[in-house]
Coordinates of C-alpha atoms and ligand atoms in Angstrom, one line a residue:
M1 CA -79.6 -53.4 61.6
A2 CA -81.4 -50.9 59.4
L3 CA -82.1 -53.4 56.8
L4 CA -83.5 -56.0 59.3
E5 CA -85.6 -53.3 60.8
A6 CA -86.9 -52.5 57.4
D7 CA -88.0 -56.2 57.0
V8 CA -85.5 -57.2 54.4
A9 CA -85.1 -61.0 54.4
L10 CA -81.9 -62.3 56.3
P11 CA -80.2 -63.9 53.2
V12 CA -80.6 -60.7 51.3
V13 CA -79.3 -58.6 54.1
R14 CA -76.2 -60.8 54.3
E15 CA -75.7 -60.2 50.5
V16 CA -76.1 -56.5 50.7
V17 CA -73.8 -56.2 53.7
K18 CA -71.2 -58.3 51.8
R19 CA -71.4 -56.1 48.8
I20 CA -71.3 -52.8 51.0
K21 CA -68.2 -54.2 52.7
E22 CA -66.5 -54.9 49.4
S23 CA -67.1 -51.4 48.0
S24 CA -66.1 -49.6 51.3
V25 CA -63.1 -51.3 52.7
G26 CA -60.0 -49.6 51.5
L27 CA -62.0 -46.8 49.7
E28 CA -60.2 -43.4 49.7
I29 CA -62.4 -40.8 51.2
S30 CA -62.9 -37.7 49.1
K31 CA -62.0 -34.4 50.7
N32 CA -65.5 -33.1 50.7
L33 CA -67.1 -35.8 52.5
T34 CA -66.8 -37.2 56.1
P35 CA -66.3 -41.0 56.3
G36 CA -70.0 -41.3 57.5
Q37 CA -71.3 -39.4 54.5
E38 CA -69.2 -41.6 52.1
F39 CA -70.4 -44.7 53.8
I40 CA -74.0 -43.7 53.4
K41 CA -73.6 -43.0 49.9
I42 CA -72.3 -46.4 49.2
V43 CA -75.1 -48.0 51.1
Q44 CA -77.7 -46.0 49.1
F45 CA -75.8 -46.9 45.9
E46 CA -75.7 -50.7 46.7
L47 CA -79.3 -50.8 47.5
E48 CA -80.3 -48.9 44.3
V49 CA -78.2 -51.3 42.3
L50 CA -79.8 -54.4 43.9
M51 CA -83.2 -53.0 43.1
G52 CA -82.5 -52.3 39.5
E53 CA -81.2 -48.9 38.6
S54 CA -84.1 -47.3 36.8
N55 CA -87.8 -47.6 36.4
A56 CA -88.9 -50.6 34.3
E57 CA -92.1 -50.0 32.3
L58 CA -94.8 -52.4 31.2
D59 CA -94.0 -54.0 27.9
L60 CA -97.1 -53.5 25.7
T61 CA -95.3 -53.7 22.4
S62 CA -96.7 -57.2 21.5
Q63 CA -99.3 -57.8 18.8
P64 CA -102.4 -56.4 20.5
P65 CA -104.0 -57.2 22.7
A66 CA -101.2 -57.3 25.1
V67 CA -102.2 -59.7 27.9
I68 CA -101.4 -59.0 31.6
L69 CA -101.8 -61.8 34.1
M70 CA -101.9 -61.0 37.7
A71 CA -100.7 -63.5 40.3
G72 CA -100.3 -63.5 44.0
L73 CA -101.8 -64.5 47.3
Q74 CA -105.3 -63.7 48.5
G75 CA -105.8 -60.2 49.8
V76 CA -102.5 -58.7 48.6
G77 CA -104.3 -56.3 46.3
K78 CA -104.5 -58.0 42.9
T79 CA -108.1 -57.0 42.0
T80 CA -107.5 -53.5 43.3
S81 CA -104.3 -53.3 41.2
V82 CA -106.1 -54.5 38.1
G83 CA -108.5 -51.4 38.5
K84 CA -105.5 -49.2 39.2
L85 CA -103.6 -50.4 36.2
G86 CA -106.6 -50.3 33.9
K87 CA -107.1 -46.6 34.9
M88 CA -103.6 -45.8 34.3
L89 CA -103.4 -47.5 31.0
K90 CA -106.6 -45.9 29.8
E91 CA -105.9 -42.4 31.0
R92 CA -102.3 -42.0 30.6
H93 CA -101.5 -44.5 27.7
K94 CA -104.8 -43.9 25.9
K95 CA -105.3 -47.8 25.7
K96 CA -108.6 -49.6 25.2
V97 CA -108.7 -52.0 28.1
L98 CA -110.6 -55.1 29.0
V99 CA -110.5 -56.8 32.4
V100 CA -111.6 -60.3 33.3
S101 CA -111.7 -62.2 36.6
V102 CA -111.1 -65.9 36.7
D103 CA -111.5 -66.1 40.5
V104 CA -114.3 -68.5 40.5
Y105 CA -114.0 -69.3 44.1
R106 CA -115.4 -66.2 45.5
P107 CA -118.4 -64.7 43.8
A108 CA -117.7 -61.4 45.5
A109 CA -114.3 -61.2 43.8
I110 CA -115.8 -61.1 40.4
K111 CA -118.3 -58.6 41.4
Q112 CA -115.5 -56.4 43.0
L113 CA -113.7 -56.3 39.7
E114 CA -116.8 -55.4 37.8
M115 CA -117.4 -52.5 40.2
L116 CA -113.9 -51.3 39.8
A117 CA -114.1 -51.5 36.1
T118 CA -117.4 -49.3 36.2
E119 CA -115.7 -46.8 38.4
V120 CA -112.7 -46.5 36.2
G121 CA -114.7 -46.6 32.9
I122 CA -113.0 -49.6 31.4
D123 CA -114.7 -52.8 29.9
F124 CA -115.4 -55.9 32.0
F125 CA -115.7 -59.3 30.4
S126 CA -118.2 -61.2 32.6
S127 CA -117.6 -64.5 34.2
S128 CA -119.4 -66.7 36.7
V129 CA -118.4 -69.2 39.4
D130 CA -119.5 -72.2 37.6
Q131 CA -117.1 -71.7 34.7
N132 CA -113.6 -73.0 34.4
P133 CA -110.8 -70.4 34.8
I134 CA -109.1 -71.5 31.7
D135 CA -112.2 -71.3 29.6
I136 CA -113.0 -67.8 30.9
A137 CA -109.4 -66.5 30.2
N138 CA -109.6 -68.0 26.7
A139 CA -113.0 -66.5 26.0
A140 CA -112.0 -63.1 27.3
L141 CA -108.8 -63.2 25.1
A142 CA -110.8 -64.2 22.0
H143 CA -113.2 -61.3 22.7
G144 CA -110.3 -58.9 23.2
K145 CA -108.9 -59.9 19.8
L146 CA -112.3 -59.5 18.0
K147 CA -113.1 -56.2 19.5
F148 CA -109.4 -54.8 19.0
Y149 CA -108.6 -54.3 22.6
D150 CA -105.0 -53.0 23.3
V151 CA -104.7 -54.6 26.7
V152 CA -106.5 -57.6 28.4
I153 CA -105.9 -57.8 32.2
V154 CA -106.6 -61.2 33.7
D155 CA -107.3 -61.1 37.5
T156 CA -106.8 -64.5 39.2
A157 CA -107.7 -66.2 42.5
G158 CA -105.2 -66.4 45.3
R159 CA -105.1 -68.6 48.5
L160 CA -103.9 -67.6 51.9
H161 CA -100.8 -69.6 51.5
V162 CA -98.8 -71.0 48.7
D163 CA -100.4 -74.3 47.8
A164 CA -100.0 -76.9 45.0
T165 CA -103.6 -76.4 43.6
M166 CA -103.3 -72.6 43.2
M167 CA -99.9 -72.9 41.6
D168 CA -101.0 -75.6 39.2
E169 CA -104.0 -73.5 38.2
I170 CA -102.0 -70.3 37.5
R171 CA -99.5 -72.3 35.6
H172 CA -102.2 -73.6 33.4
I173 CA -103.8 -70.3 32.8
H174 CA -100.4 -68.9 32.0
A175 CA -99.8 -71.7 29.5
A176 CA -103.2 -71.1 27.9
I177 CA -103.1 -67.3 27.3
N178 CA -99.3 -66.8 27.1
P179 CA -99.3 -63.2 28.7
T180 CA -96.9 -60.5 27.6
E181 CA -96.6 -59.4 31.2
T182 CA -97.0 -61.8 34.3
L183 CA -97.2 -59.6 37.3
F184 CA -96.6 -60.9 40.7
V185 CA -98.5 -58.9 43.2
V186 CA -97.2 -58.7 46.8
D187 CA -98.1 -57.0 50.0
A188 CA -95.2 -54.9 51.4
M189 CA -96.6 -55.2 54.8
T190 CA -95.8 -58.9 55.0
G191 CA -92.2 -58.2 55.1
Q192 CA -90.3 -61.5 55.4
D193 CA -93.2 -63.6 54.1
A194 CA -93.2 -61.6 50.9
A195 CA -89.8 -63.0 50.1
N196 CA -90.8 -66.6 50.4
T197 CA -94.0 -66.1 48.4
A198 CA -92.1 -64.4 45.7
K199 CA -89.6 -67.2 45.4
A200 CA -92.5 -69.8 45.3
F201 CA -94.3 -67.9 42.4
N202 CA -91.0 -67.2 40.6
D203 CA -90.3 -70.9 40.7
V204 CA -93.4 -71.9 38.7
L205 CA -94.1 -68.9 36.6
P206 CA -92.0 -66.9 34.3
L207 CA -92.7 -63.6 36.1
T208 CA -92.0 -60.3 34.1
G209 CA -92.4 -57.9 37.1
V210 CA -93.7 -57.2 40.5
I211 CA -96.4 -54.9 41.9
L212 CA -95.6 -54.1 45.5
T213 CA -98.8 -52.9 47.2
K214 CA -99.6 -51.3 50.5
V215 CA -96.4 -49.2 50.5
D216 CA -98.5 -46.5 52.1
G217 CA -98.7 -48.5 55.3
D218 CA -96.1 -48.8 57.9
A219 CA -93.8 -51.0 55.9
R220 CA -90.4 -49.6 55.4
G221 CA -90.0 -51.1 52.0
G222 CA -87.6 -54.0 52.9
A223 CA -89.9 -56.3 50.9
A224 CA -89.0 -54.5 47.7
L225 CA -85.4 -55.4 48.2
S226 CA -86.0 -59.1 49.1
V227 CA -88.5 -59.6 46.3
R228 CA -86.3 -57.9 43.7
Y229 CA -83.2 -59.8 44.9
L230 CA -84.9 -63.2 45.2
T231 CA -86.7 -63.2 41.9
G232 CA -84.3 -61.1 39.9
K233 CA -87.6 -59.4 38.4
P234 CA -88.1 -55.6 38.4
I235 CA -90.6 -54.1 40.5
K236 CA -92.8 -52.1 38.1
F237 CA -95.3 -50.4 40.4
L238 CA -96.1 -49.5 43.9
G239 CA -99.6 -49.5 45.4
V240 CA -99.7 -46.5 47.7
G241 CA -103.4 -46.6 48.8
E242 CA -106.8 -48.0 48.6
K243 CA -108.0 -45.3 46.1
I244 CA -108.1 -46.3 42.5
G245 CA -105.5 -43.6 41.5
A246 CA -102.9 -44.8 44.0
L247 CA -100.5 -46.6 41.8
E248 CA -97.1 -45.3 41.1
P249 CA -94.1 -46.3 39.0
F250 CA -91.4 -47.7 41.1
Y251 CA -88.1 -45.8 41.5
P252 CA -85.4 -47.6 43.2
D253 CA -83.7 -44.5 44.7
R254 CA -86.9 -43.6 46.6
I255 CA -87.3 -47.0 48.2
A256 CA -83.6 -47.1 49.0
S257 CA -84.0 -44.0 51.0
R258 CA -87.1 -45.5 52.6
I259 CA -85.3 -48.6 53.6
L260 CA -82.4 -46.4 55.1
G261 CA -85.4 -44.8 57.0
M262 CA -83.7 -41.4 57.2
G263 CA -82.1 -41.3 53.7
D264 CA -79.6 -38.6 53.8
V265 CA -80.7 -37.3 56.9
L266 CA -77.7 -38.4 58.7
S267 CA -75.5 -36.3 56.3
L268 CA -77.9 -33.4 56.6
I269 CA -77.3 -33.5 60.4
E270 CA -73.6 -33.4 59.8
D271 CA -74.1 -30.4 57.6
L272 CA -76.1 -28.6 60.1
E273 CA -73.7 -29.3 62.9
R274 CA -70.8 -28.1 60.8
N275 CA -72.2 -25.1 59.2
V276 CA -74.9 -23.6 61.4
N277 CA -73.5 -21.0 63.5
K278 CA -74.1 -22.4 67.0
D279 CA -74.1 -19.1 68.8
K280 CA -76.8 -17.7 66.6
S281 CA -79.0 -20.7 66.9
E282 CA -78.8 -20.9 70.6
Q283 CA -79.6 -17.1 70.8
L284 CA -82.6 -17.8 68.6
A285 CA -83.7 -20.8 70.9
K286 CA -83.2 -18.5 73.9
K287 CA -85.3 -15.8 72.3
F288 CA -88.1 -18.3 71.8
K289 CA -88.1 -19.4 75.3
E290 CA -88.2 -15.7 76.4
K291 CA -90.7 -14.0 74.2
K292 CA -92.0 -16.9 72.2
S293 CA -91.9 -15.2 69.0
F294 CA -90.0 -15.2 65.8
D295 CA -89.8 -12.1 63.8
L296 CA -88.5 -11.2 60.3
Q297 CA -85.2 -10.4 61.7
D298 CA -84.9 -14.0 63.0
Y299 CA -86.2 -15.1 59.6
H300 CA -83.4 -13.1 58.0
N301 CA -80.8 -14.7 60.2
Q302 CA -82.1 -18.2 59.4
L303 CA -81.9 -17.7 55.7
Q304 CA -78.3 -16.5 56.1
Q305 CA -77.6 -19.9 57.8
M306 CA -79.4 -21.8 55.1
K307 CA -77.2 -20.1 52.6
N308 CA -74.2 -21.4 54.5
M309 CA -75.5 -24.8 54.1
G310 CA -75.6 -24.8 50.4
G311 CA -79.0 -23.3 50.0
I312 CA -82.5 -24.6 50.3
I313 CA -82.4 -27.0 47.4
G314 CA -79.2 -28.7 48.6
M315 CA -81.0 -29.1 52.1
L316 CA -84.2 -30.4 50.7
E317 CA -82.5 -33.0 48.4
K318 CA -81.1 -34.7 51.5
L319 CA -84.5 -35.4 52.9
P320 CA -85.8 -38.6 51.4
S321 CA -89.4 -37.7 51.4
L322 CA -88.6 -34.3 49.8
S323 CA -86.0 -35.3 47.4
N324 CA -88.7 -36.2 44.7
L325 CA -90.2 -32.7 44.8
S326 CA -91.3 -31.7 41.4
N327 CA -89.3 -29.0 39.7
D328 CA -92.2 -26.6 40.2
V329 CA -92.0 -26.8 43.8
K330 CA -88.2 -26.6 43.8
N331 CA -88.4 -23.5 41.6
Q332 CA -90.7 -21.9 44.1
V333 CA -88.1 -22.3 46.9
N334 CA -85.0 -21.7 44.9
D335 CA -82.0 -19.8 46.1
K336 CA -82.8 -16.6 44.1
L337 CA -85.7 -16.5 46.5
I338 CA -83.4 -16.2 49.5
V339 CA -81.6 -13.3 47.8
Q340 CA -84.9 -11.6 47.2
V341 CA -86.2 -12.2 50.6
E342 CA -83.1 -10.8 52.0
A343 CA -83.4 -7.8 49.8
I344 CA -86.9 -7.2 51.0
I345 CA -86.2 -7.6 54.8
N346 CA -83.1 -5.2 54.2
S347 CA -85.4 -2.6 53.1
M348 CA -87.6 -2.8 56.2
T349 CA -87.1 -0.7 59.3
P350 CA -86.0 -2.4 62.4
K351 CA -89.5 -1.8 63.8
E352 CA -91.2 -3.3 60.7
R353 CA -89.0 -6.4 61.0
I354 CA -90.3 -7.1 64.5
R355 CA -93.9 -6.2 63.8
P356 CA -94.8 -7.3 60.3
D357 CA -98.4 -6.5 61.0
L358 CA -97.5 -2.9 60.5
L359 CA -97.0 -3.6 56.9
K360 CA -99.9 -1.9 55.1
V361 CA -100.0 -0.9 51.4
S362 CA -98.0 2.3 51.6
R363 CA -95.2 0.7 53.5
K364 CA -95.2 -2.3 51.2
K365 CA -94.9 0.1 48.2
R366 CA -91.9 1.7 49.9
I367 CA -90.2 -1.5 50.7
A368 CA -90.8 -2.9 47.1
A369 CA -89.3 0.2 45.6
G370 CA -86.4 0.0 48.0
S371 CA -85.7 -3.8 47.3
G372 CA -86.5 -3.7 43.6
T373 CA -89.4 -6.1 44.0
Q374 CA -93.1 -6.0 43.7
V375 CA -95.7 -5.7 46.3
Q376 CA -96.9 -9.2 45.5
D377 CA -93.4 -10.4 46.3
I378 CA -93.6 -8.9 49.8
N379 CA -97.1 -10.6 50.3
R380 CA -95.6 -13.9 49.3
L381 CA -92.8 -13.4 51.8
L382 CA -95.1 -12.5 54.5
K383 CA -97.2 -15.6 53.7
Q384 CA -94.1 -17.8 53.9
F385 CA -93.0 -16.1 57.1
N386 CA -96.5 -16.9 58.7
Q387 CA -95.9 -20.5 57.8
M388 CA -92.4 -20.5 59.1
Q389 CA -93.6 -18.9 62.3
K390 CA -96.0 -21.8 62.8
I391 CA -93.2 -24.3 62.2
M392 CA -91.0 -22.4 64.7
K393 CA -93.6 -22.3 67.3
K394 CA -93.7 -26.1 67.2
M395 CA -90.0 -26.1 67.5
Q396 CA -90.1 -23.7 70.4
K397 CA -88.8 -25.9 73.1
G398 CA -85.1 -26.3 72.4
G399 CA -82.1 -25.6 70.3
M400 CA -80.5 -27.4 67.4
K401 CA -81.1 -30.9 68.8
N402 CA -84.9 -30.4 68.9
M403 CA -84.8 -28.9 65.6
I404 CA -83.1 -31.9 64.0
R405 CA -85.5 -34.2 65.8
N406 CA -88.4 -32.2 64.5
M407 CA -87.1 -32.5 61.1
K408 CA -86.9 -36.3 61.6
N409 CA -90.3 -36.4 62.7
M410 CA -91.5 -34.4 59.7
V411 CA -89.6 -36.9 57.5
D412 CA -90.9 -39.9 59.3
S413 CA -94.6 -38.7 59.1
G414 CA -94.2 -38.4 55.4
G415 CA -92.5 -35.1 55.0
K416 CA -95.4 -33.0 54.4
M417 CA -93.5 -29.8 54.8
F418 CA -94.7 -28.4 51.5
P419 CA -98.2 -29.7 50.9
R420 CA -99.1 -29.7 47.3
Ligands
GDP1 P1 -106.8 -59.6 46.1 O1 -107.4 -60.6 47.0 O2 -105.4 -59.8 45.9 O3 -107.5 -59.4 44.9 O4 -106.8 -58.2 46.9 P2 -107.8 -56.9 46.9 O5 -107.5 -56.2 45.6 O6 -109.2 -57.4 47.0 O7 -107.3 -56.1 48.0 C1 -107.4 -56.5 49.5 C2 -107.5 -55.3 50.3 O8 -106.2 -54.5 50.2 C3 -108.5 -54.3 50.0 O9 -109.2 -53.9 51.1 C4 -107.8 -53.2 49.2 O10 -108.5 -52.0 49.3 C5 -106.6 -53.2 50.0 N1 -105.4 -52.7 49.1 C6 -105.1 -53.0 47.9 N2 -103.9 -52.3 47.5 C7 -103.7 -51.4 48.4 C8 -102.8 -50.4 48.7 O11 -101.8 -50.2 47.8 N3 -102.7 -49.7 49.8 C9 -103.7 -50.0 50.7 N4 -103.6 -49.3 51.8 N5 -104.6 -50.9 50.6 C10 -104.6 -51.6 49.5
MG2 MG1 -109.2 -60.5 44.0

């Protein structure tokens, strides 16, 4: 059901279910996991395998210029992706990039590419609607060779639906320029349709990879699985927004989590239920209802519970949208921090724990000395505590169930728990 809801094409769903069944039936459950956790691990693993285990990079090793041909239906984001790719190749890979449009059906399309190229600061080979697409492509390539470009990206015209004329044209362009990379661009929001189009293009063109666009929308990423399975070609990039910088390398594990919707949230919930001291969390909930506040003593209790659950990192890694946090962020919230925070709170008087606003410089100095920390550590703690208070206010209304629901909401809304 999760796969269908995520818009994975039916034949692909069948195949995935079959594989999951084969790997799960009769499997011995390890002592540390519940059957549910074990199962989710298998599901995640099979999805990752189907999508290709690691990130596939662009092949630019050919004799320069390396030629990249973009193919796909109209409106999927080909032209935008040319601009994004050009920017990335220029800035991150230090390549000299030339772009050209052979979309002679819509004058605006050529202009659009020219504007993008200008914005990004890469070179644009001009073309016009009275020219033949193959002539344009050949001329651009010749120019690319002459002027020692590293990469030439060819943007093409799409139609609203797969039709024979378009397929013929792109096939001829492909034959004429013999690209190193033929990238099929597909809109993640089109779900089931994406699968059919992918198949049609794959049948006429030797695709080398896929760019999945508009992953920033509501799509849950099912198209990634379908396209990958039906074409057998790796997804190389994700388009994650309209802005020119919004292109990311594709990582199967992230999309697998997204397709599952909640990633490891299910197992996180099980952890919560097993390890969180129910009495204490109910007390906490009750306290909220009564005095609608959350003090440092409560914070202290919460940290204690987090420690019982394998630490902050262990928790964060189970949330799909947080599992790809950079190491920087992780280091900021590492478990040493819990220990330090505990030491600081332990050095406070009960009154100070309830009223952190009392903490002026002299008290802070005393606490720092008592806990073996610096005043700035205390300031950082107070800042984090303030943020925590805000989160807790939002969770005011209930106990564990609400807290879990809130976590789910946070995850669903993109998991902006730690804005960067
Ligand atoms: P083309 O017809 O395939 O060349 O498509 P365009 O590049 O002209 O893009 C069509 C529309 O999709 C434009 O409004 C783009 O801004 C938008 N678009 C392209 N890629 C993305 C993406 O990754 N995310 C979002 N939200 N919009 C995108
Ligand atoms: Mg276009």
